PDB file of C-alpha atoms and ligand atoms in Angstrom:
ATOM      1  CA  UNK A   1      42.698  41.140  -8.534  1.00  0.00           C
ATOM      2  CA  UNK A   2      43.101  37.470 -10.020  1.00  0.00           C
ATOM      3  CA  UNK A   3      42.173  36.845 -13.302  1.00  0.00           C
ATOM      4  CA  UNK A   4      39.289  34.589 -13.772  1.00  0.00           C
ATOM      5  CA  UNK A   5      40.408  31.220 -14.926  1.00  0.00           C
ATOM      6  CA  UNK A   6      39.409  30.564 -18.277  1.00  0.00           C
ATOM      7  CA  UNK A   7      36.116  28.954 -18.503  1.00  0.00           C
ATOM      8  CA  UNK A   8      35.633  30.207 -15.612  1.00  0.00           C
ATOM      9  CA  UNK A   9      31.782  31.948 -14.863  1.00  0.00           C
ATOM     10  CA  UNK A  10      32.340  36.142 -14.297  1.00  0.00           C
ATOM     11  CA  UNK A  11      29.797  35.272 -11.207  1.00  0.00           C
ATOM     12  CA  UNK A  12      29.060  32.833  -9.639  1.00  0.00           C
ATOM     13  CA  UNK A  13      25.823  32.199  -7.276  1.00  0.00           C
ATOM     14  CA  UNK A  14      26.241  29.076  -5.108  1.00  0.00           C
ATOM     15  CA  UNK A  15      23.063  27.906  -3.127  1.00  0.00           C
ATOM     16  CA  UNK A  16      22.161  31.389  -1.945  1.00  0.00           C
ATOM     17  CA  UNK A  17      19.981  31.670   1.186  1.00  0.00           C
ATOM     18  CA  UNK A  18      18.183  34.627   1.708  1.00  0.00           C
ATOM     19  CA  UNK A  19      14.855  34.995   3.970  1.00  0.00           C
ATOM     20  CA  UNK A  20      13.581  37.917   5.611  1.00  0.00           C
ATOM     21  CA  UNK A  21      12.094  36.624   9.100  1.00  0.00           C
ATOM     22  CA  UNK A  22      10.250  34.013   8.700  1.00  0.00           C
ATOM     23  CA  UNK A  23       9.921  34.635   4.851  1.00  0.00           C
ATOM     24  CA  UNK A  24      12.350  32.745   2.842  1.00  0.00           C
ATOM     25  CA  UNK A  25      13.249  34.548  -0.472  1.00  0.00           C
ATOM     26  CA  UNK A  26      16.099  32.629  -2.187  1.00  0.00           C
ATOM     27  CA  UNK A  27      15.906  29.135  -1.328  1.00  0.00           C
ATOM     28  CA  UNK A  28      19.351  27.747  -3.171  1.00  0.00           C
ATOM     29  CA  UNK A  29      19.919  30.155  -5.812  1.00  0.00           C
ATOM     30  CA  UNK A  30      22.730  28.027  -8.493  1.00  0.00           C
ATOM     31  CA  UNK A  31      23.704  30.490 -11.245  1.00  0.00           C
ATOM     32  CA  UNK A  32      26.253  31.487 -13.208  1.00  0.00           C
ATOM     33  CA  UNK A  33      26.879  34.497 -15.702  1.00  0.00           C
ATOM     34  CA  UNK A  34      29.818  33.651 -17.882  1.00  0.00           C
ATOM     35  CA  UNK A  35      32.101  37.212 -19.464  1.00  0.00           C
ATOM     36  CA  UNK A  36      29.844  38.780 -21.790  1.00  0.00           C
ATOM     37  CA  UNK A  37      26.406  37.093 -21.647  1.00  0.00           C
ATOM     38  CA  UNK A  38      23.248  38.560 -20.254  1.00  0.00           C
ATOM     39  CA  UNK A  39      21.258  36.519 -17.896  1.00  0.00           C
ATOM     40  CA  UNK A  40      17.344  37.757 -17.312  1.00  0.00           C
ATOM     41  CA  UNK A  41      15.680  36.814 -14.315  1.00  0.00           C
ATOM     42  CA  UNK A  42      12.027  37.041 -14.593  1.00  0.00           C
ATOM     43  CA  UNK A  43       9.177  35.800 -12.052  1.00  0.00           C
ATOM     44  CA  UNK A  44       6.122  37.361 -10.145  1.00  0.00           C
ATOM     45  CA  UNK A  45       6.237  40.333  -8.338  1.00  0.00           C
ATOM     46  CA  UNK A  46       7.708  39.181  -4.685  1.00  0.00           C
ATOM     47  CA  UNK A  47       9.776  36.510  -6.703  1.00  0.00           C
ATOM     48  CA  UNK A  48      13.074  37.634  -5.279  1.00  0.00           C
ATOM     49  CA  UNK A  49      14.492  39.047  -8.610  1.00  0.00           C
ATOM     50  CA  UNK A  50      15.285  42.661  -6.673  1.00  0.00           C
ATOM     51  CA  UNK A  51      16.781  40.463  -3.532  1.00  0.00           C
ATOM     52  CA  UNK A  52      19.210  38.674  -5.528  1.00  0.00           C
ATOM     53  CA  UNK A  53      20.580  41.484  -7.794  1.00  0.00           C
ATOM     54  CA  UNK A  54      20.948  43.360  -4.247  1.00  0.00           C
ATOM     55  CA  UNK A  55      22.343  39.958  -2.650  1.00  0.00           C
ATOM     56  CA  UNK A  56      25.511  40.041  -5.730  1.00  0.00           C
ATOM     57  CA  UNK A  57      25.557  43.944  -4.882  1.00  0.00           C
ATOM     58  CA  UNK A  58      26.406  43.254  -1.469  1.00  0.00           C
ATOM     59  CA  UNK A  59      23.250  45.433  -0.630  1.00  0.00           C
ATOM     60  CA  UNK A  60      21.610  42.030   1.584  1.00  0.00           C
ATOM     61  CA  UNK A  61      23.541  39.494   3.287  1.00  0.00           C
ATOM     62  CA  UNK A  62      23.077  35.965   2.228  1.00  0.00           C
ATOM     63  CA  UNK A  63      22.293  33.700   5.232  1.00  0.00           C
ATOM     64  CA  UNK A  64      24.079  30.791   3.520  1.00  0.00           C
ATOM     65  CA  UNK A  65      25.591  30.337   0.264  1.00  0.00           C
ATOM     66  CA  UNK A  66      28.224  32.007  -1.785  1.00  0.00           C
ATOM     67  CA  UNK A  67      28.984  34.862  -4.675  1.00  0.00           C
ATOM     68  CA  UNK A  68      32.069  34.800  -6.578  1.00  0.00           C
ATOM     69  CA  UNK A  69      33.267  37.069  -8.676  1.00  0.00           C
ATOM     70  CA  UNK A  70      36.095  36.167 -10.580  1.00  0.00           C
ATOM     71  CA  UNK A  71      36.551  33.662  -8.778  1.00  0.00           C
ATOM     72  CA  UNK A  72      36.697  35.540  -5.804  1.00  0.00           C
ATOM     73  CA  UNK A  73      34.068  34.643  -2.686  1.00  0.00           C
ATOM     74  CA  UNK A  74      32.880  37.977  -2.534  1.00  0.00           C
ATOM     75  CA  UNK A  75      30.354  37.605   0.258  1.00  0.00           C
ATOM     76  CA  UNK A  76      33.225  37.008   2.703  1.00  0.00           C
ATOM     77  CA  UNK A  77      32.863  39.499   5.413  1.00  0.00           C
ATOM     78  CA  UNK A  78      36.241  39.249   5.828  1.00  0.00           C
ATOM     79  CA  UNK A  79      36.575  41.637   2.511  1.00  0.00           C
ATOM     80  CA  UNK A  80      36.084  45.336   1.542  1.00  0.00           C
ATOM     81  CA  UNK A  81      32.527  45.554   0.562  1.00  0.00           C
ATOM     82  CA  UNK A  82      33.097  48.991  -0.939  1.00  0.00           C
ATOM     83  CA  UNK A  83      36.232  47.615  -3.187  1.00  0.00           C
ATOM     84  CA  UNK A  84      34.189  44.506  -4.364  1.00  0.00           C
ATOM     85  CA  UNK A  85      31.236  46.541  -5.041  1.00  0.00           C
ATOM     86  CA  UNK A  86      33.033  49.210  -7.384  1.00  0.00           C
ATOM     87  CA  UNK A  87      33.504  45.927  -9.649  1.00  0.00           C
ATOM     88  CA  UNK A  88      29.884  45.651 -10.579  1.00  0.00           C
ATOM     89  CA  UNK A  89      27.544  48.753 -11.751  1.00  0.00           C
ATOM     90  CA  UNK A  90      23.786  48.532 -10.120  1.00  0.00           C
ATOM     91  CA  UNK A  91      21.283  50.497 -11.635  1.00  0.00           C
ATOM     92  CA  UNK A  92      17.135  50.397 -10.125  1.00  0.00           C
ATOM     93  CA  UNK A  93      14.260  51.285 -10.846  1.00  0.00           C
ATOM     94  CA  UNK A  94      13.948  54.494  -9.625  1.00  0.00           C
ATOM     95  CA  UNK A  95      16.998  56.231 -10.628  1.00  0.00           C
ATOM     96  CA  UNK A  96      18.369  57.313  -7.254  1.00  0.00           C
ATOM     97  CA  UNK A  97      20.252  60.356  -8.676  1.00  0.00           C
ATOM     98  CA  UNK A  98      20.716  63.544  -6.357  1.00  0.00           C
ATOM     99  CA  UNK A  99      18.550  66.378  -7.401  1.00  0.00           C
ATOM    100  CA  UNK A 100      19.971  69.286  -6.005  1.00  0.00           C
ATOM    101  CA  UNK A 101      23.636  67.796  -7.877  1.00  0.00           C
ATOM    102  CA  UNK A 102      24.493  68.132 -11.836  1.00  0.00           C
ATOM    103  CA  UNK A 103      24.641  65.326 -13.726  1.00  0.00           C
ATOM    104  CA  UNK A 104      28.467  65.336 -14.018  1.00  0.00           C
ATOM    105  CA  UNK A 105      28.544  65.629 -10.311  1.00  0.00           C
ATOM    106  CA  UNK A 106      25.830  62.308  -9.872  1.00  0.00           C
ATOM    107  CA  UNK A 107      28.326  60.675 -12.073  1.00  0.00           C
ATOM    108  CA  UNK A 108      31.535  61.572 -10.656  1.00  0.00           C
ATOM    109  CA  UNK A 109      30.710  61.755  -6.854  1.00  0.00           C
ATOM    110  CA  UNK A 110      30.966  58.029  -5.823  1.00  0.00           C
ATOM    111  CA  UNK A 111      34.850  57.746  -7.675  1.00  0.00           C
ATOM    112  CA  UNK A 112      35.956  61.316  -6.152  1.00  0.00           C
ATOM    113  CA  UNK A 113      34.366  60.349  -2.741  1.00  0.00           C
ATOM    114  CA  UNK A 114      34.650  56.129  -2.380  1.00  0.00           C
ATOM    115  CA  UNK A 115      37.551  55.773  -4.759  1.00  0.00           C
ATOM    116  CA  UNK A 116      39.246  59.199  -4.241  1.00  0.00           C
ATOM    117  CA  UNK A 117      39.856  59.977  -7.537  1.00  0.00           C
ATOM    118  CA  UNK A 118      40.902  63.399  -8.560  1.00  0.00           C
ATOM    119  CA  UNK A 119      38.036  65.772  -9.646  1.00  0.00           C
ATOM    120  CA  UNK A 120      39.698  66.294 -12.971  1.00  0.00           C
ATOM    121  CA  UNK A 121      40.551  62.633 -13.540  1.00  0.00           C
ATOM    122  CA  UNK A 122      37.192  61.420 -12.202  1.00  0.00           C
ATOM    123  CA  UNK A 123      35.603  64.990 -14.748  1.00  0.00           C
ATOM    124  CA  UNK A 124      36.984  63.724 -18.054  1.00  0.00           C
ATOM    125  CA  UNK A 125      35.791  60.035 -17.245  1.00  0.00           C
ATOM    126  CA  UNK A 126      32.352  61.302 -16.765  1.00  0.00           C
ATOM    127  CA  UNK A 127      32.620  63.935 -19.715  1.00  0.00           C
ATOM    128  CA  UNK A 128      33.324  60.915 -22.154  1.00  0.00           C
ATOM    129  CA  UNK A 129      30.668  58.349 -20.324  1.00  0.00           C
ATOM    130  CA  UNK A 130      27.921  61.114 -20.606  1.00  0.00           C
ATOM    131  CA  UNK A 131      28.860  60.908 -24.368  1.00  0.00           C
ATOM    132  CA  UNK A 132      28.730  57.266 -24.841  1.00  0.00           C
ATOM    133  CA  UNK A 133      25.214  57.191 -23.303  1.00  0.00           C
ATOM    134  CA  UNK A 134      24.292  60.538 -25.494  1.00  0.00           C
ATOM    135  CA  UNK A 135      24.234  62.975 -22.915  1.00  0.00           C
ATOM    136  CA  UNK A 136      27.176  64.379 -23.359  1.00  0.00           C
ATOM    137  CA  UNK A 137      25.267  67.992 -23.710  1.00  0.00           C
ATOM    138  CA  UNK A 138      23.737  68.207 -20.877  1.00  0.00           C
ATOM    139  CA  UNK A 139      26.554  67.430 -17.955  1.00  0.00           C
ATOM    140  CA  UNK A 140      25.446  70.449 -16.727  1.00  0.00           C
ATOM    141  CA  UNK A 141      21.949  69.776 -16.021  1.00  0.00           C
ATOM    142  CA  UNK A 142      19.900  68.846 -13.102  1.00  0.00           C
ATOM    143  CA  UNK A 143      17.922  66.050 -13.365  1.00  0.00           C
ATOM    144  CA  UNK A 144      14.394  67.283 -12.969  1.00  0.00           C
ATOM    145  CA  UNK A 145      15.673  69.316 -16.428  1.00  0.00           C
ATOM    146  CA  UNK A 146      15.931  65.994 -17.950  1.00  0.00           C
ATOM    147  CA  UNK A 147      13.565  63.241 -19.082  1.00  0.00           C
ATOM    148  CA  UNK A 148      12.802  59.936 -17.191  1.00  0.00           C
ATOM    149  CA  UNK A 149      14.874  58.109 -19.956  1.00  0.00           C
ATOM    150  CA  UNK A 150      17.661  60.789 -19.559  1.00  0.00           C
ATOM    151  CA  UNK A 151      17.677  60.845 -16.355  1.00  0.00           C
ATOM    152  CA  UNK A 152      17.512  56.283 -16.320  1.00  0.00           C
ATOM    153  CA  UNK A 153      20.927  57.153 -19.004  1.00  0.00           C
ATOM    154  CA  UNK A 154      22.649  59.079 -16.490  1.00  0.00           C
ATOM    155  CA  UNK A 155      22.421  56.557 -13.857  1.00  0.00           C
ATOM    156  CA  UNK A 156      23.699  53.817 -16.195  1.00  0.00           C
ATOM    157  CA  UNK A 157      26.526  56.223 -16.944  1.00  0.00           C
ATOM    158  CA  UNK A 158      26.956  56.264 -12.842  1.00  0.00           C
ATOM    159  CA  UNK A 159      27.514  52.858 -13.173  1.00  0.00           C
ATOM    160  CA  UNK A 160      29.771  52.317 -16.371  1.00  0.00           C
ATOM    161  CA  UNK A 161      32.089  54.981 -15.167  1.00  0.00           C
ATOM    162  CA  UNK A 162      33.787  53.019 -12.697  1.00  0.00           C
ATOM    163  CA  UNK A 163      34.526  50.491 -15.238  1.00  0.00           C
ATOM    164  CA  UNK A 164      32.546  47.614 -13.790  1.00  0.00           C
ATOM    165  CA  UNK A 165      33.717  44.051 -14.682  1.00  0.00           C
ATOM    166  CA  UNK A 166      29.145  43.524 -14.569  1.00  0.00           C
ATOM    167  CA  UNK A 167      26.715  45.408 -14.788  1.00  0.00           C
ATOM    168  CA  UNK A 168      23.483  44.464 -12.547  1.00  0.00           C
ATOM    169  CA  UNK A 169      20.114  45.837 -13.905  1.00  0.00           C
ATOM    170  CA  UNK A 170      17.132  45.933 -11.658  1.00  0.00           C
ATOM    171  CA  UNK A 171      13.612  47.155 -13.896  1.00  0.00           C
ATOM    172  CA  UNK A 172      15.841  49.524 -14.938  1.00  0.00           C
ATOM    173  CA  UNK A 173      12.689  50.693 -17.497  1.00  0.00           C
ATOM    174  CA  UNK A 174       9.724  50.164 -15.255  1.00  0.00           C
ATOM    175  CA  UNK A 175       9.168  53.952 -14.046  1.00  0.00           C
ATOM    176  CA  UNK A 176       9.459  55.116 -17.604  1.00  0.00           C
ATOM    177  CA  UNK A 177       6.778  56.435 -20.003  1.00  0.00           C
ATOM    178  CA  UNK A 178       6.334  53.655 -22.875  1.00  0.00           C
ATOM    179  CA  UNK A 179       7.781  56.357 -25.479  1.00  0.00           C
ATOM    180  CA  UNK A 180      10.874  56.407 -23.342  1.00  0.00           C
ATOM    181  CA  UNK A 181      11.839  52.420 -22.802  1.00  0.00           C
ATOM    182  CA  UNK A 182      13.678  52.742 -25.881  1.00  0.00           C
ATOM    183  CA  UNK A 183      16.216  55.002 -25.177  1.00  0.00           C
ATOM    184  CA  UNK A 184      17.168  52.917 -22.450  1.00  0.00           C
ATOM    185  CA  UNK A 185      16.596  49.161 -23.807  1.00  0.00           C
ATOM    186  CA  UNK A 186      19.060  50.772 -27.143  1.00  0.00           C
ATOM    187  CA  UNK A 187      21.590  51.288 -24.695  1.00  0.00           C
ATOM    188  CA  UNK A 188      21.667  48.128 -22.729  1.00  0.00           C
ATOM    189  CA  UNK A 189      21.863  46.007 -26.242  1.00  0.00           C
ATOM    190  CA  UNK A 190      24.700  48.350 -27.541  1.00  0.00           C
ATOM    191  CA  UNK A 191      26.388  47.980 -24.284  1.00  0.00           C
ATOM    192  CA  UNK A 192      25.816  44.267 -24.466  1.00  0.00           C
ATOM    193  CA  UNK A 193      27.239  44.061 -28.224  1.00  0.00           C
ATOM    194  CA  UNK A 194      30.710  45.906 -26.546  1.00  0.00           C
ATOM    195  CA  UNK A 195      30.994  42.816 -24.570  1.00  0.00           C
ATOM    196  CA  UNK A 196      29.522  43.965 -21.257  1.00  0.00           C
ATOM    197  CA  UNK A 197      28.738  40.913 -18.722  1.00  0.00           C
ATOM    198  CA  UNK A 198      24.739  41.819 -17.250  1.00  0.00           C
ATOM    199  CA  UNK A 199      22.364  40.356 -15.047  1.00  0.00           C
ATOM    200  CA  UNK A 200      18.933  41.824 -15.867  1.00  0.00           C
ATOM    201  CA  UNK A 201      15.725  41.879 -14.020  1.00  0.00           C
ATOM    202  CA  UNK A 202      13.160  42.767 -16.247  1.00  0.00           C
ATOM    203  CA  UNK A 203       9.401  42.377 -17.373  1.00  0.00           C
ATOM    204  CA  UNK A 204      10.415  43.810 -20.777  1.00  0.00           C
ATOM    205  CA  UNK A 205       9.854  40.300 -22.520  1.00  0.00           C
ATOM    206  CA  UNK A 206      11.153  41.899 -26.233  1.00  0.00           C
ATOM    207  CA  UNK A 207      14.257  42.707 -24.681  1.00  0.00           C
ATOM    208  CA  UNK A 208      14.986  39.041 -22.878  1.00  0.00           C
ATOM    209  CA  UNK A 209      13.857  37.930 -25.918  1.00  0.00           C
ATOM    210  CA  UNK A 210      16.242  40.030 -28.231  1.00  0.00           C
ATOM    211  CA  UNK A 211      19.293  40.396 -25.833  1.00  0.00           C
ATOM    212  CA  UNK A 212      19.206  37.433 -23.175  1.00  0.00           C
ATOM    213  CA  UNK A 213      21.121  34.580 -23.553  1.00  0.00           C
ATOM    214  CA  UNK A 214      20.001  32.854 -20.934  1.00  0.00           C
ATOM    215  CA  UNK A 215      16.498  33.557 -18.903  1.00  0.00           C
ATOM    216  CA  UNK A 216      16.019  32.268 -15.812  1.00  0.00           C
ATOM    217  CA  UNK A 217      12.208  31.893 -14.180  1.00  0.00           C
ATOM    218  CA  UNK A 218      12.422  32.654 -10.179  1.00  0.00           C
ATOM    219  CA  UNK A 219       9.984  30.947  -8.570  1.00  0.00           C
ATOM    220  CA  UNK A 220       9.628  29.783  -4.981  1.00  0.00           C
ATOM    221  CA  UNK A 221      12.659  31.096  -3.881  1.00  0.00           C
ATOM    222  CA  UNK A 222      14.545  28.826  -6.817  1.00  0.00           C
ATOM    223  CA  UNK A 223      15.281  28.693 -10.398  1.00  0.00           C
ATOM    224  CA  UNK A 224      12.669  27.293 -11.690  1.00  0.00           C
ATOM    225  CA  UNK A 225      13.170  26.935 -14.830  1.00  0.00           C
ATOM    226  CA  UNK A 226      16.255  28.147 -17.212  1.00  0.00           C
ATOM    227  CA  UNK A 227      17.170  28.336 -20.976  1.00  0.00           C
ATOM    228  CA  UNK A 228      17.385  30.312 -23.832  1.00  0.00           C
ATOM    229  CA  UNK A 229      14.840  32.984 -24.486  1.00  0.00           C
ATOM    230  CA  UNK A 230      13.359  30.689 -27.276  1.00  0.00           C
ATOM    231  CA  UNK A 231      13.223  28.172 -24.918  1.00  0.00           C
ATOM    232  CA  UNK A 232      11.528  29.464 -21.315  1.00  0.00           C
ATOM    233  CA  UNK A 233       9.569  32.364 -23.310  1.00  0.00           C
ATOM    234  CA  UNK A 234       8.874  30.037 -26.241  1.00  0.00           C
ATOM    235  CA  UNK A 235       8.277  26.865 -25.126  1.00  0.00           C
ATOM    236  CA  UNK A 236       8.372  26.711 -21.391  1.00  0.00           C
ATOM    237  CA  UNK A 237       8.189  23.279 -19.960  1.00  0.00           C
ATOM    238  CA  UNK A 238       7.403  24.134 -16.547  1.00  0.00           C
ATOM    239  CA  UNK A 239       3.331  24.903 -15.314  1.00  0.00           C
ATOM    240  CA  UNK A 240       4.357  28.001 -13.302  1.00  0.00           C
ATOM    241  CA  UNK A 241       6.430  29.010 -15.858  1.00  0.00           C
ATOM    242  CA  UNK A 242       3.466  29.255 -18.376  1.00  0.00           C
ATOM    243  CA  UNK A 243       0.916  30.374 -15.900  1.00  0.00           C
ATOM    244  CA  UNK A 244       3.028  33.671 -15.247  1.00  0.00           C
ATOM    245  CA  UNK A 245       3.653  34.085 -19.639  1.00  0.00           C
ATOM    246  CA  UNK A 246       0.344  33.759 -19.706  1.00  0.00           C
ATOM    247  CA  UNK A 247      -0.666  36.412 -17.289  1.00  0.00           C
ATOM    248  CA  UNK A 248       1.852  38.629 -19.178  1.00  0.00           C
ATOM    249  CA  UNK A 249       0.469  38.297 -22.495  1.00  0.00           C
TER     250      UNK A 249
HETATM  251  N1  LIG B 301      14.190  44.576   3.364  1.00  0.00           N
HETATM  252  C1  LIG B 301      13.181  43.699   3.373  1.00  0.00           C
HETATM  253  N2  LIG B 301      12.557  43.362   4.515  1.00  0.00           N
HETATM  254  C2  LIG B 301      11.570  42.466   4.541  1.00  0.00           C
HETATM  255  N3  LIG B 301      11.107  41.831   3.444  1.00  0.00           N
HETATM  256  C3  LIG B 301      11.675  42.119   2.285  1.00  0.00           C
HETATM  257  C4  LIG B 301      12.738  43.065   2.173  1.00  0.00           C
HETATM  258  N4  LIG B 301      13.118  43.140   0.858  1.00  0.00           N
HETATM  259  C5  LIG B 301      12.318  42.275   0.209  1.00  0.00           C
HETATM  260  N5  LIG B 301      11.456  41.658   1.041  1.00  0.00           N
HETATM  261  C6  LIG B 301      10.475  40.631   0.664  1.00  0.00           C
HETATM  262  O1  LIG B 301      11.144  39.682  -0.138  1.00  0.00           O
HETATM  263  C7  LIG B 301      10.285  39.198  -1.168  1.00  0.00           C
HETATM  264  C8  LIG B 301      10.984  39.361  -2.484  1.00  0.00           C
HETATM  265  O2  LIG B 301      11.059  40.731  -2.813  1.00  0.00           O
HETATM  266  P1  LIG B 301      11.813  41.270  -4.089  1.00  0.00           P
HETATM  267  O3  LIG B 301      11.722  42.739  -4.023  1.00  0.00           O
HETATM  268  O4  LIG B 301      13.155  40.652  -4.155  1.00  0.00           O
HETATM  269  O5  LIG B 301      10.911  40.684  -5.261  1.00  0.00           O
HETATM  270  P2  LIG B 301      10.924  41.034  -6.811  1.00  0.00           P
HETATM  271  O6  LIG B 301      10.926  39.746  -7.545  1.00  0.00           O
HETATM  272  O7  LIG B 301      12.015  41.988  -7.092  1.00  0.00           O
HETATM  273  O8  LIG B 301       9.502  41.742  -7.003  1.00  0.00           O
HETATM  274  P3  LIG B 301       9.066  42.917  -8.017  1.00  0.00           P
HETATM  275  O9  LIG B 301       8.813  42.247  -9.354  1.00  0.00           O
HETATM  276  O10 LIG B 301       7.797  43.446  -7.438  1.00  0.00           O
HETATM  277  O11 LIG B 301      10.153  43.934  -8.068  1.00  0.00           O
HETATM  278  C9  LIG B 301       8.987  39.958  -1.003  1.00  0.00           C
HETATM  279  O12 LIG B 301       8.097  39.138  -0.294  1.00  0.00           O
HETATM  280  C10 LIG B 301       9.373  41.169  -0.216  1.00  0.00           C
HETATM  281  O13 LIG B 301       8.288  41.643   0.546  1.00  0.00           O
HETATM  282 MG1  LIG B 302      12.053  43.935  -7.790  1.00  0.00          MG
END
């Protein structure tokens, strides 16, 4: 893997195309996260926020445009999706973990199965993972035994454990109880403060506000409208951009 140059953006998003039929979703997506910021994307529901997280996840292919990672054009079909993809950690909504599995095997199945690593190796990853997210405990439960926020932890520790060089995070608190946001919002800003590069799609407002240091308003298949969180939550200069604060507040 090549280093990234220095000064060099972690990812990259050059004039990303994306439509679905006749819909067009990303209409020239420009943005860049540089090594250990967090970038929010916020917009109305339908926006595109999901579709471009999935887009750098390799989950959707762009219909013109590029990602780079490190440097690297990523979206080139000419590349191993699977390799690329083990460099970034997704994590959705809905946490997507197996129930009939344990939570050390949700955590460890994609490195003992994608990246055949061995069970014991790929064990004592997950064993000290589960810890840093404060479920170290319970690596032996299922996750209908655990709480929505437990359960949200778990799949973040899915996606730490292979190390990611980013960390994509799609309304990662959305299907929580309120009580439970928390839990979850504590452990994106600690992993933030340990230097971890995000790109966060969120309606959570506090936590753009708190952790973000850069929001970006999607709108019409574009940017709209970018800045700090003081600035676009603040004082946002853009109509659209105050019309959907405003139906937030
Ligand atoms: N697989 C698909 N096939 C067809 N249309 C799709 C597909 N995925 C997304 N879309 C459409 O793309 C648009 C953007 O959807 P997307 O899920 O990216 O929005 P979003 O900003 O994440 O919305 P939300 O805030 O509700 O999560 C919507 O109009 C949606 O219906
Ligand atoms: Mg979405």
């Amino acid at each position: 893997m090549t280093a990234a140059a220095a000064g060099e953006p972690l990812l990259s998003i050059r004039g990303v195309r994306k439509a679905f039929g006749a819909t067009v979703v990303l209409d020239g997506i420009d943005l860049d996260v540089d090594a250990h910021r967090c970038v929010v994307l916020i917009g109305a529901s339908g926006s595109g926020k999901s579709t471009l997280l999935r887009t750098v996840d390799l989950l959707e292919e762009v219909d013109d445009g590029v990602v780079l990672l490190e440097g690297e054009d990523i979206t080139d079909p000419r590349r191993d999706a699977d390799a690329d993809r083990a460099r970034m950690g997704m994590v959705f909504q809905a946490y997507n973990l197996f129930p009939h599995m344990r939570v050390l095997d949700n955590v460890t199945l994609a490195s003992r199965l994608v990246h055949r690593v061995p069970r014991a190796e790929a064990e004592e990853r997950a064993r000290a993972i589960l810890d840093r997210v404060g479920l170290g405990s319970r690596a032996s439960a299922f996750p209908d035994e655990l709480s929505g926020g437990q359960q949200q932890r778990v799949a973040i520790a899915r996606a730490l454990v292979s190390s990611p060089r980013l960390m994509l995070l799609d309304e990662v608190t959305s299907a929580l109880d309120p009580e439970l946001v928390g839990e979850v919002l504590d452990l994106l800003v600690e992993l933030k403060a340990e230097g971890m590069t995000m790109l966060v799609a969120t309606h959570e407002m506090g936590f753009a506000r708190h952790v973000a240091d850069e929001v970006c308003f999607l709108h019409a298949g574009r940017v709209h409208e970018r800045g700090t969180p003081d600035q676009v939550l603040g004082d946002p200069q853009q109509q659209r951009t105050r019309e959907f604060l405003r139906r937030l507040a």
